[in-house]
Amino acid sequence: MVLGSPMVTQAAAFSDVAVLPGLKGVFTGDRPSDIGITNGQLADCPTTPNCVMSQSVDEEHAIAPITYTGDLETAKANIVDILSVVPRTKIIEETERYILAQSESRLMGFVDDTEFYFPADENVIQVRAAARMGESDLGVNRRRIEQIRLALADLARRKSSD
């Protein structure tokens, strides 16, 4: 997913498609109480395969952190810009070193929580993305993180060629 690409533009156009009638709120679940940063770590993934995390020690849930060049403020602003075009996604919390975003599936209204942690003095963004409900997310959270990674790299390439 690249900002300004037809795919993003088309996806954004359909971002307001309603959840199937009668299902609004049925699959939202509650935001976990343990998400956030504790001692420089994001919360561990549950045992279910519907979560990925860059600080994970087990292979099933592991995903690489997102690397960036330049300063933290620019990287964070770029993540915020990218999240603004991810369909049915909104930022719930934002601090100096942390972003929590919430995404909702188009048809059933399942909610996923995606976290971005910007450690001091490192050019990496630690990430965690997890479905609130269900056993499997069919790889949606992993794909979302990888699309954000590609979009951030594309922004860096565009800015370096300006």
PDB file of C-alpha atoms in Angstrom:
ATOM      1  CA  MET A   1       0.000   0.000   0.000  1.00  0.00           C
ATOM      2  CA  VAL A   2       1.576   3.232  -1.118  1.00  0.00           C
ATOM      3  CA  LEU A   3       0.206   6.656  -0.271  1.00  0.00           C
ATOM      4  CA  GLY A   4      -1.396   8.213  -3.318  1.00  0.00           C
ATOM      5  CA  SER A   5      -1.572   4.928  -5.178  1.00  0.00           C
ATOM      6  CA  PRO A   6      -4.843   3.841  -6.794  1.00  0.00           C
ATOM      7  CA  MET A   7      -5.117   0.982  -4.279  1.00  0.00           C
ATOM      8  CA  VAL A   8      -5.037   3.340  -1.311  1.00  0.00           C
ATOM      9  CA  THR A   9      -7.349   5.836  -2.987  1.00  0.00           C
ATOM     10  CA  GLN A  10      -9.848   3.105  -3.848  1.00  0.00           C
ATOM     11  CA  ALA A  11      -9.573   1.579  -0.363  1.00  0.00           C
ATOM     12  CA  ALA A  12     -10.155   4.971   1.224  1.00  0.00           C
ATOM     13  CA  ALA A  13     -13.245   5.464  -0.926  1.00  0.00           C
ATOM     14  CA  PHE A  14     -14.753   2.283   0.485  1.00  0.00           C
ATOM     15  CA  SER A  15     -13.615   2.870   4.065  1.00  0.00           C
ATOM     16  CA  ASP A  16     -17.059   3.980   5.168  1.00  0.00           C
ATOM     17  CA  VAL A  17     -18.863   0.855   3.959  1.00  0.00           C
ATOM     18  CA  ALA A  18     -21.126  -0.201   6.791  1.00  0.00           C
ATOM     19  CA  VAL A  19     -20.869  -3.382   8.776  1.00  0.00           C
ATOM     20  CA  LEU A  20     -23.493  -5.948   7.795  1.00  0.00           C
ATOM     21  CA  PRO A  21     -26.874  -4.877   9.205  1.00  0.00           C
ATOM     22  CA  GLY A  22     -27.486  -6.071  12.732  1.00  0.00           C
ATOM     23  CA  LEU A  23     -23.822  -6.859  13.422  1.00  0.00           C
ATOM     24  CA  LYS A  24     -22.556  -3.402  14.416  1.00  0.00           C
ATOM     25  CA  GLY A  25     -20.772  -3.803  17.745  1.00  0.00           C
ATOM     26  CA  VAL A  26     -21.235  -7.587  18.018  1.00  0.00           C
ATOM     27  CA  PHE A  27     -17.568  -8.385  17.221  1.00  0.00           C
ATOM     28  CA  THR A  28     -15.803  -5.319  18.595  1.00  0.00           C
ATOM     29  CA  GLY A  29     -14.704  -6.887  21.883  1.00  0.00           C
ATOM     30  CA  ASP A  30     -13.111  -4.933  24.687  1.00  0.00           C
ATOM     31  CA  ARG A  31      -9.726  -3.275  24.419  1.00  0.00           C
ATOM     32  CA  PRO A  32      -7.274  -5.425  26.407  1.00  0.00           C
ATOM     33  CA  SER A  33      -6.170  -3.839  29.660  1.00  0.00           C
ATOM     34  CA  ASP A  34      -2.557  -4.985  29.241  1.00  0.00           C
ATOM     35  CA  ILE A  35      -1.707  -3.196  25.982  1.00  0.00           C
ATOM     36  CA  GLY A  36       0.784  -0.357  26.065  1.00  0.00           C
ATOM     37  CA  ILE A  37       4.429  -0.145  27.055  1.00  0.00           C
ATOM     38  CA  THR A  38       5.713  -1.731  30.243  1.00  0.00           C
ATOM     39  CA  ASN A  39       9.458  -1.560  30.959  1.00  0.00           C
ATOM     40  CA  GLY A  40      10.218  -0.896  27.283  1.00  0.00           C
ATOM     41  CA  GLN A  41       8.116  -3.823  26.085  1.00  0.00           C
ATOM     42  CA  LEU A  42       4.796  -4.186  24.348  1.00  0.00           C
ATOM     43  CA  ALA A  43       2.433  -6.803  25.788  1.00  0.00           C
ATOM     44  CA  ASP A  44       3.052 -10.403  24.795  1.00  0.00           C
ATOM     45  CA  CYS A  45       0.800 -11.951  22.198  1.00  0.00           C
ATOM     46  CA  PRO A  46      -1.834 -14.405  23.402  1.00  0.00           C
ATOM     47  CA  THR A  47      -1.391 -18.051  22.424  1.00  0.00           C
ATOM     48  CA  THR A  48      -3.880 -17.632  19.556  1.00  0.00           C
ATOM     49  CA  PRO A  49      -2.479 -17.010  16.034  1.00  0.00           C
ATOM     50  CA  ASN A  50      -4.293 -13.672  15.642  1.00  0.00           C
ATOM     51  CA  CYS A  51      -1.401 -11.496  16.851  1.00  0.00           C
ATOM     52  CA  VAL A  52       2.039 -10.419  15.650  1.00  0.00           C
ATOM     53  CA  MET A  53       4.705  -8.602  17.643  1.00  0.00           C
ATOM     54  CA  SER A  54       8.230  -7.436  16.856  1.00  0.00           C
ATOM     55  CA  GLN A  55       9.441  -8.129  20.400  1.00  0.00           C
ATOM     56  CA  SER A  56       8.078 -11.678  20.349  1.00  0.00           C
ATOM     57  CA  VAL A  57      10.345 -14.593  21.155  1.00  0.00           C
ATOM     58  CA  ASP A  58       8.191 -17.241  19.481  1.00  0.00           C
ATOM     59  CA  GLU A  59       8.297 -17.688  15.724  1.00  0.00           C
ATOM     60  CA  GLU A  60       4.531 -17.893  15.184  1.00  0.00           C
ATOM     61  CA  HIS A  61       3.939 -14.344  16.446  1.00  0.00           C
ATOM     62  CA  ALA A  62       7.270 -12.749  15.438  1.00  0.00           C
ATOM     63  CA  ILE A  63       7.470  -9.928  12.928  1.00  0.00           C
ATOM     64  CA  ALA A  64      10.426  -7.625  12.265  1.00  0.00           C
ATOM     65  CA  PRO A  65      10.328  -4.139  13.760  1.00  0.00           C
ATOM     66  CA  ILE A  66       9.924  -1.295  11.282  1.00  0.00           C
ATOM     67  CA  THR A  67      13.190   0.541  10.652  1.00  0.00           C
ATOM     68  CA  TYR A  68      13.443   4.163   9.617  1.00  0.00           C
ATOM     69  CA  THR A  69      16.053   6.746   8.719  1.00  0.00           C
ATOM     70  CA  GLY A  70      16.093  10.282   9.985  1.00  0.00           C
ATOM     71  CA  ASP A  71      14.610  11.535  13.212  1.00  0.00           C
ATOM     72  CA  LEU A  72      11.933  10.049  15.444  1.00  0.00           C
ATOM     73  CA  GLU A  73       9.515  12.977  15.036  1.00  0.00           C
ATOM     74  CA  THR A  74       9.449  12.565  11.255  1.00  0.00           C
ATOM     75  CA  ALA A  75       9.032   8.792  11.495  1.00  0.00           C
ATOM     76  CA  LYS A  76       6.172   9.205  13.946  1.00  0.00           C
ATOM     77  CA  ALA A  77       4.490  11.868  11.786  1.00  0.00           C
ATOM     78  CA  ASN A  78       4.819   9.543   8.785  1.00  0.00           C
ATOM     79  CA  ILE A  79       3.167   6.677  10.693  1.00  0.00           C
ATOM     80  CA  VAL A  80       0.310   9.010  11.647  1.00  0.00           C
ATOM     81  CA  ASP A  81      -0.062  10.055   7.985  1.00  0.00           C
ATOM     82  CA  ILE A  82      -0.063   6.433   6.829  1.00  0.00           C
ATOM     83  CA  LEU A  83      -2.640   5.415   9.432  1.00  0.00           C
ATOM     84  CA  SER A  84      -4.903   8.226   8.205  1.00  0.00           C
ATOM     85  CA  VAL A  85      -5.356   6.382   4.888  1.00  0.00           C
ATOM     86  CA  VAL A  86      -5.637   2.833   6.244  1.00  0.00           C
ATOM     87  CA  PRO A  87      -9.331   1.982   5.785  1.00  0.00           C
ATOM     88  CA  ARG A  88     -11.515   1.941   8.917  1.00  0.00           C
ATOM     89  CA  THR A  89      -8.553   2.820  11.147  1.00  0.00           C
ATOM     90  CA  LYS A  90      -8.322   5.544  13.755  1.00  0.00           C
ATOM     91  CA  ILE A  91      -5.710   6.585  16.264  1.00  0.00           C
ATOM     92  CA  ILE A  92      -6.953   6.017  19.807  1.00  0.00           C
ATOM     93  CA  GLU A  93      -3.905   7.144  21.780  1.00  0.00           C
ATOM     94  CA  GLU A  94      -0.748   9.032  20.893  1.00  0.00           C
ATOM     95  CA  THR A  95       2.133   9.983  23.171  1.00  0.00           C
ATOM     96  CA  GLU A  96       5.720  11.026  22.502  1.00  0.00           C
ATOM     97  CA  ARG A  97       6.872   7.427  21.934  1.00  0.00           C
ATOM     98  CA  TYR A  98       3.678   5.433  21.390  1.00  0.00           C
ATOM     99  CA  ILE A  99       0.690   5.180  19.052  1.00  0.00           C
ATOM    100  CA  LEU A 100      -2.345   2.932  19.517  1.00  0.00           C
ATOM    101  CA  ALA A 101      -4.588   2.528  16.478  1.00  0.00           C
ATOM    102  CA  GLN A 102      -7.828   0.610  16.125  1.00  0.00           C
ATOM    103  CA  SER A 103      -8.970  -0.995  12.869  1.00  0.00           C
ATOM    104  CA  GLU A 104     -12.375  -2.453  12.112  1.00  0.00           C
ATOM    105  CA  SER A 105     -13.074  -5.103   9.474  1.00  0.00           C
ATOM    106  CA  ARG A 106     -15.468  -3.997   6.758  1.00  0.00           C
ATOM    107  CA  LEU A 107     -18.119  -6.704   6.799  1.00  0.00           C
ATOM    108  CA  MET A 108     -18.237  -8.173  10.285  1.00  0.00           C
ATOM    109  CA  GLY A 109     -16.852  -5.294  12.360  1.00  0.00           C
ATOM    110  CA  PHE A 110     -14.035  -7.247  14.050  1.00  0.00           C
ATOM    111  CA  VAL A 111     -11.658  -4.876  15.842  1.00  0.00           C
ATOM    112  CA  ASP A 112      -7.865  -5.112  15.899  1.00  0.00           C
ATOM    113  CA  ASP A 113      -5.503  -3.059  18.042  1.00  0.00           C
ATOM    114  CA  THR A 114      -2.195  -1.993  16.464  1.00  0.00           C
ATOM    115  CA  GLU A 115       0.575  -0.486  18.569  1.00  0.00           C
ATOM    116  CA  PHE A 116       3.714   1.393  17.554  1.00  0.00           C
ATOM    117  CA  TYR A 117       6.472   1.951  20.123  1.00  0.00           C
ATOM    118  CA  PHE A 118       9.375   4.289  19.302  1.00  0.00           C
ATOM    119  CA  PRO A 119      12.269   3.403  21.656  1.00  0.00           C
ATOM    120  CA  ALA A 120      14.754   6.155  22.510  1.00  0.00           C
ATOM    121  CA  ASP A 121      18.015   6.232  20.558  1.00  0.00           C
ATOM    122  CA  GLU A 122      16.994   3.491  18.100  1.00  0.00           C
ATOM    123  CA  ASN A 123      15.798   3.910  14.532  1.00  0.00           C
ATOM    124  CA  VAL A 124      13.205   1.165  14.895  1.00  0.00           C
ATOM    125  CA  ILE A 125       9.517   1.074  15.612  1.00  0.00           C
ATOM    126  CA  GLN A 126       8.457  -1.883  17.706  1.00  0.00           C
ATOM    127  CA  VAL A 127       5.005  -3.080  16.633  1.00  0.00           C
ATOM    128  CA  ARG A 128       2.217  -5.255  17.932  1.00  0.00           C
ATOM    129  CA  ALA A 129      -1.067  -5.978  16.168  1.00  0.00           C
ATOM    130  CA  ALA A 130      -3.762  -8.251  17.571  1.00  0.00           C
ATOM    131  CA  ALA A 131      -7.383  -9.144  17.023  1.00  0.00           C
ATOM    132  CA  ARG A 132      -9.549  -8.627  20.081  1.00  0.00           C
ATOM    133  CA  MET A 133     -11.720 -11.652  19.400  1.00  0.00           C
ATOM    134  CA  GLY A 134     -11.502 -15.008  17.713  1.00  0.00           C
ATOM    135  CA  GLU A 135      -8.845 -17.609  17.149  1.00  0.00           C
ATOM    136  CA  SER A 136      -7.493 -16.575  13.746  1.00  0.00           C
ATOM    137  CA  ASP A 137      -7.323 -13.271  11.919  1.00  0.00           C
ATOM    138  CA  LEU A 138      -6.462 -14.968   8.586  1.00  0.00           C
ATOM    139  CA  GLY A 139      -3.150 -13.047   8.574  1.00  0.00           C
ATOM    140  CA  VAL A 140      -4.781  -9.613   8.496  1.00  0.00           C
ATOM    141  CA  ASN A 141      -2.636  -8.099  11.260  1.00  0.00           C
ATOM    142  CA  ARG A 142       0.632  -9.329   9.732  1.00  0.00           C
ATOM    143  CA  ARG A 143      -0.382  -7.959   6.312  1.00  0.00           C
ATOM    144  CA  ARG A 144      -1.393  -4.612   7.830  1.00  0.00           C
ATOM    145  CA  ILE A 145       2.016  -4.193   9.491  1.00  0.00           C
ATOM    146  CA  GLU A 146       3.819  -5.179   6.281  1.00  0.00           C
ATOM    147  CA  GLN A 147       1.749  -2.684   4.268  1.00  0.00           C
ATOM    148  CA  ILE A 148       2.583   0.064   6.755  1.00  0.00           C
ATOM    149  CA  ARG A 149       6.275  -0.914   6.535  1.00  0.00           C
ATOM    150  CA  LEU A 150       6.142  -0.615   2.711  1.00  0.00           C
ATOM    151  CA  ALA A 151       4.311   2.712   2.851  1.00  0.00           C
ATOM    152  CA  LEU A 152       6.906   4.136   5.273  1.00  0.00           C
ATOM    153  CA  ALA A 153       9.763   2.975   3.025  1.00  0.00           C
ATOM    154  CA  ASP A 154       8.003   4.514   0.014  1.00  0.00           C
ATOM    155  CA  LEU A 155       7.643   7.852   1.825  1.00  0.00           C
ATOM    156  CA  ALA A 156      11.348   7.805   2.701  1.00  0.00           C
ATOM    157  CA  ARG A 157      12.265   7.086  -0.949  1.00  0.00           C
ATOM    158  CA  ARG A 158      10.032   9.888  -2.211  1.00  0.00           C
ATOM    159  CA  LYS A 159      11.410  12.414   0.261  1.00  0.00           C
ATOM    160  CA  SER A 160      15.031  11.472  -0.474  1.00  0.00           C
ATOM    161  CA  SER A 161      14.472  12.012  -4.210  1.00  0.00           C
ATOM    162  CA  ASP A 162      12.929  15.473  -3.718  1.00  0.00           C
TER     163      ASP A 162
END
